Amino acid sequence: MIGRTYGIIDYQSDLGYVGSTGSELRVRWQRYKQVYKKWTEGKFGEVSIYPLIQQLGIERFKVILIKKYDVFDKTHLGAYEQLWINRLNCVNKVNPFYIPRLSNKTRYENNKEARLQTMRKWSVENRDIKRAQQNQKCICECGREYTQANKSRHLRSKIHLEYIKT
């Protein structure tokens, strides 16, 4: 797949937007204009370059090819796009190449204390419900009765394991 990284730049300033596409640049630029028109009518979500285009006028912007790449897939192309976003002065807000696992870890670390407080509050408010669930009696296929709180203990017991073997 041939991928292209491109820039949408303002003639008079250094500001711009970096993107990537698998299609021709003229096709991508036409699509930007169509979606921009829908955005001004309130029918489409915002792309970070749109407020700048609205402020300065679309006629001040042009699309330029930054570089062509032979890529495996969209993710590979997104990595090249991120490389150019880091190098150039641009208005991009969304990181096209991120690793969700690292993103989730960051969010986890940032919200750790708030989440712990919420969990503690829920535990205090629902103590009776929690106890009732843990003390709920269940009958196993081996014929024994156990509480939910002791299910794993029962599943490891000699009586249960011998029943499963037979």
PDB file of C-alpha atoms in Angstrom:
ATOM      1  CA  MET A   1       0.000   0.000   0.000  1.00  0.00           C
ATOM      2  CA  ILE A   2       1.283   3.455  -0.869  1.00  0.00           C
ATOM      3  CA  GLY A   3       0.572   5.929   1.897  1.00  0.00           C
ATOM      4  CA  ARG A   4       1.067   9.653   1.900  1.00  0.00           C
ATOM      5  CA  THR A   5       1.653  12.080   4.722  1.00  0.00           C
ATOM      6  CA  TYR A   6       0.454  15.546   3.872  1.00  0.00           C
ATOM      7  CA  GLY A   7       0.194  18.965   5.374  1.00  0.00           C
ATOM      8  CA  ILE A   8      -2.617  21.473   5.164  1.00  0.00           C
ATOM      9  CA  ILE A   9      -0.835  24.773   5.594  1.00  0.00           C
ATOM     10  CA  ASP A  10      -1.676  28.447   5.694  1.00  0.00           C
ATOM     11  CA  TYR A  11       0.140  30.495   3.026  1.00  0.00           C
ATOM     12  CA  GLN A  12       0.898  33.385   5.392  1.00  0.00           C
ATOM     13  CA  SER A  13       1.810  31.641   8.642  1.00  0.00           C
ATOM     14  CA  ASP A  14       3.672  28.585   9.776  1.00  0.00           C
ATOM     15  CA  LEU A  15       0.597  26.860  11.195  1.00  0.00           C
ATOM     16  CA  GLY A  16      -0.771  23.738   9.645  1.00  0.00           C
ATOM     17  CA  TYR A  17      -2.241  20.301  10.051  1.00  0.00           C
ATOM     18  CA  VAL A  18      -0.539  16.981   9.343  1.00  0.00           C
ATOM     19  CA  GLY A  19      -2.497  13.994   8.099  1.00  0.00           C
ATOM     20  CA  SER A  20      -2.070  10.742   6.233  1.00  0.00           C
ATOM     21  CA  THR A  21      -4.039   9.006   3.530  1.00  0.00           C
ATOM     22  CA  GLY A  22      -3.963   6.089   1.161  1.00  0.00           C
ATOM     23  CA  SER A  23      -5.712   8.059  -1.584  1.00  0.00           C
ATOM     24  CA  GLU A  24      -4.575  10.891  -3.855  1.00  0.00           C
ATOM     25  CA  LEU A  25      -4.049  14.285  -2.208  1.00  0.00           C
ATOM     26  CA  ARG A  26      -6.537  16.104  -4.427  1.00  0.00           C
ATOM     27  CA  VAL A  27      -9.217  13.558  -3.441  1.00  0.00           C
ATOM     28  CA  ARG A  28      -8.353  13.961   0.242  1.00  0.00           C
ATOM     29  CA  TRP A  29      -8.401  17.774  -0.030  1.00  0.00           C
ATOM     30  CA  GLN A  30     -11.841  17.669  -1.680  1.00  0.00           C
ATOM     31  CA  ARG A  31     -13.088  15.459   1.142  1.00  0.00           C
ATOM     32  CA  TYR A  32     -11.729  17.942   3.699  1.00  0.00           C
ATOM     33  CA  LYS A  33     -13.642  20.759   2.005  1.00  0.00           C
ATOM     34  CA  GLN A  34     -16.869  18.722   1.920  1.00  0.00           C
ATOM     35  CA  VAL A  35     -16.603  17.755   5.576  1.00  0.00           C
ATOM     36  CA  TYR A  36     -15.619  21.333   6.524  1.00  0.00           C
ATOM     37  CA  LYS A  37     -18.807  22.604   4.881  1.00  0.00           C
ATOM     38  CA  LYS A  38     -20.864  20.056   6.851  1.00  0.00           C
ATOM     39  CA  TRP A  39     -18.996  21.060  10.027  1.00  0.00           C
ATOM     40  CA  THR A  40     -19.923  24.729   9.525  1.00  0.00           C
ATOM     41  CA  GLU A  41     -23.565  23.622   9.232  1.00  0.00           C
ATOM     42  CA  GLY A  42     -23.232  21.670  12.490  1.00  0.00           C
ATOM     43  CA  LYS A  43     -23.632  18.268  10.841  1.00  0.00           C
ATOM     44  CA  PHE A  44     -20.151  16.853  11.456  1.00  0.00           C
ATOM     45  CA  GLY A  45     -17.572  16.548  14.229  1.00  0.00           C
ATOM     46  CA  GLU A  46     -14.628  18.900  14.499  1.00  0.00           C
ATOM     47  CA  VAL A  47     -11.173  18.337  13.057  1.00  0.00           C
ATOM     48  CA  SER A  48      -8.493  20.452  14.732  1.00  0.00           C
ATOM     49  CA  ILE A  49      -7.771  22.494  11.577  1.00  0.00           C
ATOM     50  CA  TYR A  50     -11.410  23.571  11.046  1.00  0.00           C
ATOM     51  CA  PRO A  51     -11.511  26.450  13.572  1.00  0.00           C
ATOM     52  CA  LEU A  52      -8.328  27.857  12.014  1.00  0.00           C
ATOM     53  CA  ILE A  53      -9.800  27.548   8.515  1.00  0.00           C
ATOM     54  CA  GLN A  54     -12.972  29.244   9.729  1.00  0.00           C
ATOM     55  CA  GLN A  55     -10.968  32.074  11.272  1.00  0.00           C
ATOM     56  CA  LEU A  56      -8.604  32.701   8.320  1.00  0.00           C
ATOM     57  CA  GLY A  57     -10.665  31.506   5.348  1.00  0.00           C
ATOM     58  CA  ILE A  58     -10.278  28.307   3.351  1.00  0.00           C
ATOM     59  CA  GLU A  59      -8.702  30.087   0.378  1.00  0.00           C
ATOM     60  CA  ARG A  60      -5.550  30.742   2.473  1.00  0.00           C
ATOM     61  CA  PHE A  61      -4.875  27.010   2.841  1.00  0.00           C
ATOM     62  CA  LYS A  62      -3.331  24.467   0.521  1.00  0.00           C
ATOM     63  CA  VAL A  63      -2.453  20.791   0.797  1.00  0.00           C
ATOM     64  CA  ILE A  64       1.135  19.703   0.236  1.00  0.00           C
ATOM     65  CA  LEU A  65       2.710  16.267   0.047  1.00  0.00           C
ATOM     66  CA  ILE A  66       5.214  15.729   2.838  1.00  0.00           C
ATOM     67  CA  LYS A  67       6.342  12.241   1.878  1.00  0.00           C
ATOM     68  CA  LYS A  68       5.188   9.002   0.244  1.00  0.00           C
ATOM     69  CA  TYR A  69       5.699   5.732   2.075  1.00  0.00           C
ATOM     70  CA  ASP A  70       5.332   2.078   1.213  1.00  0.00           C
ATOM     71  CA  VAL A  71       3.381   0.865   4.259  1.00  0.00           C
ATOM     72  CA  PHE A  72       1.812  -2.367   5.489  1.00  0.00           C
ATOM     73  CA  ASP A  73      -1.390  -0.881   6.891  1.00  0.00           C
ATOM     74  CA  LYS A  74      -3.063   2.229   8.358  1.00  0.00           C
ATOM     75  CA  THR A  75      -1.283   1.802  11.705  1.00  0.00           C
ATOM     76  CA  HIS A  76       2.101   1.862  10.002  1.00  0.00           C
ATOM     77  CA  LEU A  77       1.080   5.020   8.133  1.00  0.00           C
ATOM     78  CA  GLY A  78      -0.165   6.533  11.405  1.00  0.00           C
ATOM     79  CA  ALA A  79       3.317   6.069  12.884  1.00  0.00           C
ATOM     80  CA  TYR A  80       4.831   8.123  10.053  1.00  0.00           C
ATOM     81  CA  GLU A  81       2.117  10.744  10.494  1.00  0.00           C
ATOM     82  CA  GLN A  82       2.948  11.005  14.204  1.00  0.00           C
ATOM     83  CA  LEU A  83       6.614  11.421  13.320  1.00  0.00           C
ATOM     84  CA  TRP A  84       5.796  14.497  11.213  1.00  0.00           C
ATOM     85  CA  ILE A  85       3.376  15.881  13.809  1.00  0.00           C
ATOM     86  CA  ASN A  86       6.223  15.796  16.330  1.00  0.00           C
ATOM     87  CA  ARG A  87       8.623  17.524  13.916  1.00  0.00           C
ATOM     88  CA  LEU A  88       6.400  20.311  12.580  1.00  0.00           C
ATOM     89  CA  ASN A  89       4.422  23.195  14.064  1.00  0.00           C
ATOM     90  CA  CYS A  90       0.867  21.936  13.679  1.00  0.00           C
ATOM     91  CA  VAL A  91      -2.550  22.182  15.304  1.00  0.00           C
ATOM     92  CA  ASN A  92      -3.217  18.438  15.523  1.00  0.00           C
ATOM     93  CA  LYS A  93      -4.880  17.425  18.786  1.00  0.00           C
ATOM     94  CA  VAL A  94      -5.428  13.691  18.310  1.00  0.00           C
ATOM     95  CA  ASN A  95      -2.466  11.343  18.338  1.00  0.00           C
ATOM     96  CA  PRO A  96      -2.889   9.111  15.249  1.00  0.00           C
ATOM     97  CA  PHE A  97      -0.430   6.530  16.528  1.00  0.00           C
ATOM     98  CA  TYR A  98      -0.927   5.577  20.137  1.00  0.00           C
ATOM     99  CA  ILE A  99      -0.687   2.329  21.977  1.00  0.00           C
ATOM    100  CA  PRO A 100      -4.001   1.817  23.813  1.00  0.00           C
ATOM    101  CA  ARG A 101      -2.310  -0.188  26.548  1.00  0.00           C
ATOM    102  CA  LEU A 102      -0.075   2.783  27.458  1.00  0.00           C
ATOM    103  CA  SER A 103      -2.992   5.191  27.142  1.00  0.00           C
ATOM    104  CA  ASN A 104      -5.065   3.061  29.530  1.00  0.00           C
ATOM    105  CA  LYS A 105      -2.149   2.832  31.958  1.00  0.00           C
ATOM    106  CA  THR A 106      -1.794   6.626  32.002  1.00  0.00           C
ATOM    107  CA  ARG A 107      -5.526   7.085  32.584  1.00  0.00           C
ATOM    108  CA  TYR A 108      -5.376   4.437  35.324  1.00  0.00           C
ATOM    109  CA  GLU A 109      -2.520   6.236  37.092  1.00  0.00           C
ATOM    110  CA  ASN A 110      -4.176   9.655  36.754  1.00  0.00           C
ATOM    111  CA  ASN A 111      -7.525   8.484  38.164  1.00  0.00           C
ATOM    112  CA  LYS A 112      -6.273   5.949  40.691  1.00  0.00           C
ATOM    113  CA  GLU A 113      -7.092   7.928  43.844  1.00  0.00           C
ATOM    114  CA  ALA A 114     -10.555   9.040  42.655  1.00  0.00           C
ATOM    115  CA  ARG A 115     -11.425   5.475  41.642  1.00  0.00           C
ATOM    116  CA  LEU A 116     -10.285   4.104  45.016  1.00  0.00           C
ATOM    117  CA  GLN A 117     -12.430   6.667  46.850  1.00  0.00           C
ATOM    118  CA  THR A 118     -15.446   5.736  44.718  1.00  0.00           C
ATOM    119  CA  MET A 119     -14.893   2.034  45.425  1.00  0.00           C
ATOM    120  CA  ARG A 120     -14.526   2.635  49.171  1.00  0.00           C
ATOM    121  CA  LYS A 121     -17.692   4.733  49.233  1.00  0.00           C
ATOM    122  CA  TRP A 122     -19.620   2.034  47.338  1.00  0.00           C
ATOM    123  CA  SER A 123     -18.336  -0.655  49.741  1.00  0.00           C
ATOM    124  CA  VAL A 124     -19.530   1.295  52.765  1.00  0.00           C
ATOM    125  CA  GLU A 125     -22.932   2.101  51.233  1.00  0.00           C
ATOM    126  CA  ASN A 126     -23.540  -1.462  50.009  1.00  0.00           C
ATOM    127  CA  ARG A 127     -22.048  -3.474  52.864  1.00  0.00           C
ATOM    128  CA  ASP A 128     -25.323  -5.348  53.520  1.00  0.00           C
ATOM    129  CA  ILE A 129     -25.830  -6.252  49.855  1.00  0.00           C
ATOM    130  CA  LYS A 130     -22.236  -7.462  49.618  1.00  0.00           C
ATOM    131  CA  ARG A 131     -22.601  -9.622  52.742  1.00  0.00           C
ATOM    132  CA  ALA A 132     -25.853 -11.109  51.466  1.00  0.00           C
ATOM    133  CA  GLN A 133     -24.191 -12.040  48.165  1.00  0.00           C
ATOM    134  CA  GLN A 134     -21.200 -13.605  49.916  1.00  0.00           C
ATOM    135  CA  ASN A 135     -23.395 -15.603  52.317  1.00  0.00           C
ATOM    136  CA  GLN A 136     -25.662 -16.910  49.565  1.00  0.00           C
ATOM    137  CA  LYS A 137     -25.723 -20.717  49.722  1.00  0.00           C
ATOM    138  CA  CYS A 138     -25.063 -22.787  46.614  1.00  0.00           C
ATOM    139  CA  ILE A 139     -25.250 -26.520  46.002  1.00  0.00           C
ATOM    140  CA  CYS A 140     -22.388 -28.003  44.034  1.00  0.00           C
ATOM    141  CA  GLU A 141     -22.649 -30.864  41.540  1.00  0.00           C
ATOM    142  CA  CYS A 142     -20.721 -32.986  44.050  1.00  0.00           C
ATOM    143  CA  GLY A 143     -23.667 -32.642  46.451  1.00  0.00           C
ATOM    144  CA  ARG A 144     -22.032 -30.321  48.966  1.00  0.00           C
ATOM    145  CA  GLU A 145     -23.282 -26.907  49.996  1.00  0.00           C
ATOM    146  CA  TYR A 146     -21.001 -23.867  50.088  1.00  0.00           C
ATOM    147  CA  THR A 147     -21.300 -20.078  50.359  1.00  0.00           C
ATOM    148  CA  GLN A 148     -20.296 -17.774  47.499  1.00  0.00           C
ATOM    149  CA  ALA A 149     -17.464 -16.401  49.649  1.00  0.00           C
ATOM    150  CA  ASN A 150     -15.987 -19.919  49.951  1.00  0.00           C
ATOM    151  CA  LYS A 151     -16.555 -21.159  46.400  1.00  0.00           C
ATOM    152  CA  SER A 152     -12.880 -21.281  45.407  1.00  0.00           C
ATOM    153  CA  ARG A 153     -12.043 -23.016  48.697  1.00  0.00           C
ATOM    154  CA  HIS A 154     -14.706 -25.653  48.015  1.00  0.00           C
ATOM    155  CA  LEU A 155     -13.549 -26.211  44.422  1.00  0.00           C
ATOM    156  CA  ARG A 156     -10.072 -27.073  45.769  1.00  0.00           C
ATOM    157  CA  SER A 157     -11.377 -29.391  48.507  1.00  0.00           C
ATOM    158  CA  LYS A 158     -10.603 -33.132  48.480  1.00  0.00           C
ATOM    159  CA  ILE A 159     -14.278 -34.108  48.408  1.00  0.00           C
ATOM    160  CA  HIS A 160     -14.986 -31.980  45.330  1.00  0.00           C
ATOM    161  CA  LEU A 161     -11.809 -33.020  43.494  1.00  0.00           C
ATOM    162  CA  GLU A 162     -12.507 -36.730  44.124  1.00  0.00           C
ATOM    163  CA  TYR A 163     -16.062 -36.311  42.818  1.00  0.00           C
ATOM    164  CA  ILE A 164     -14.789 -34.619  39.639  1.00  0.00           C
ATOM    165  CA  LYS A 165     -12.267 -37.442  39.012  1.00  0.00           C
ATOM    166  CA  THR A 166     -15.014 -40.084  39.108  1.00  0.00           C
TER     167      THR A 166
END
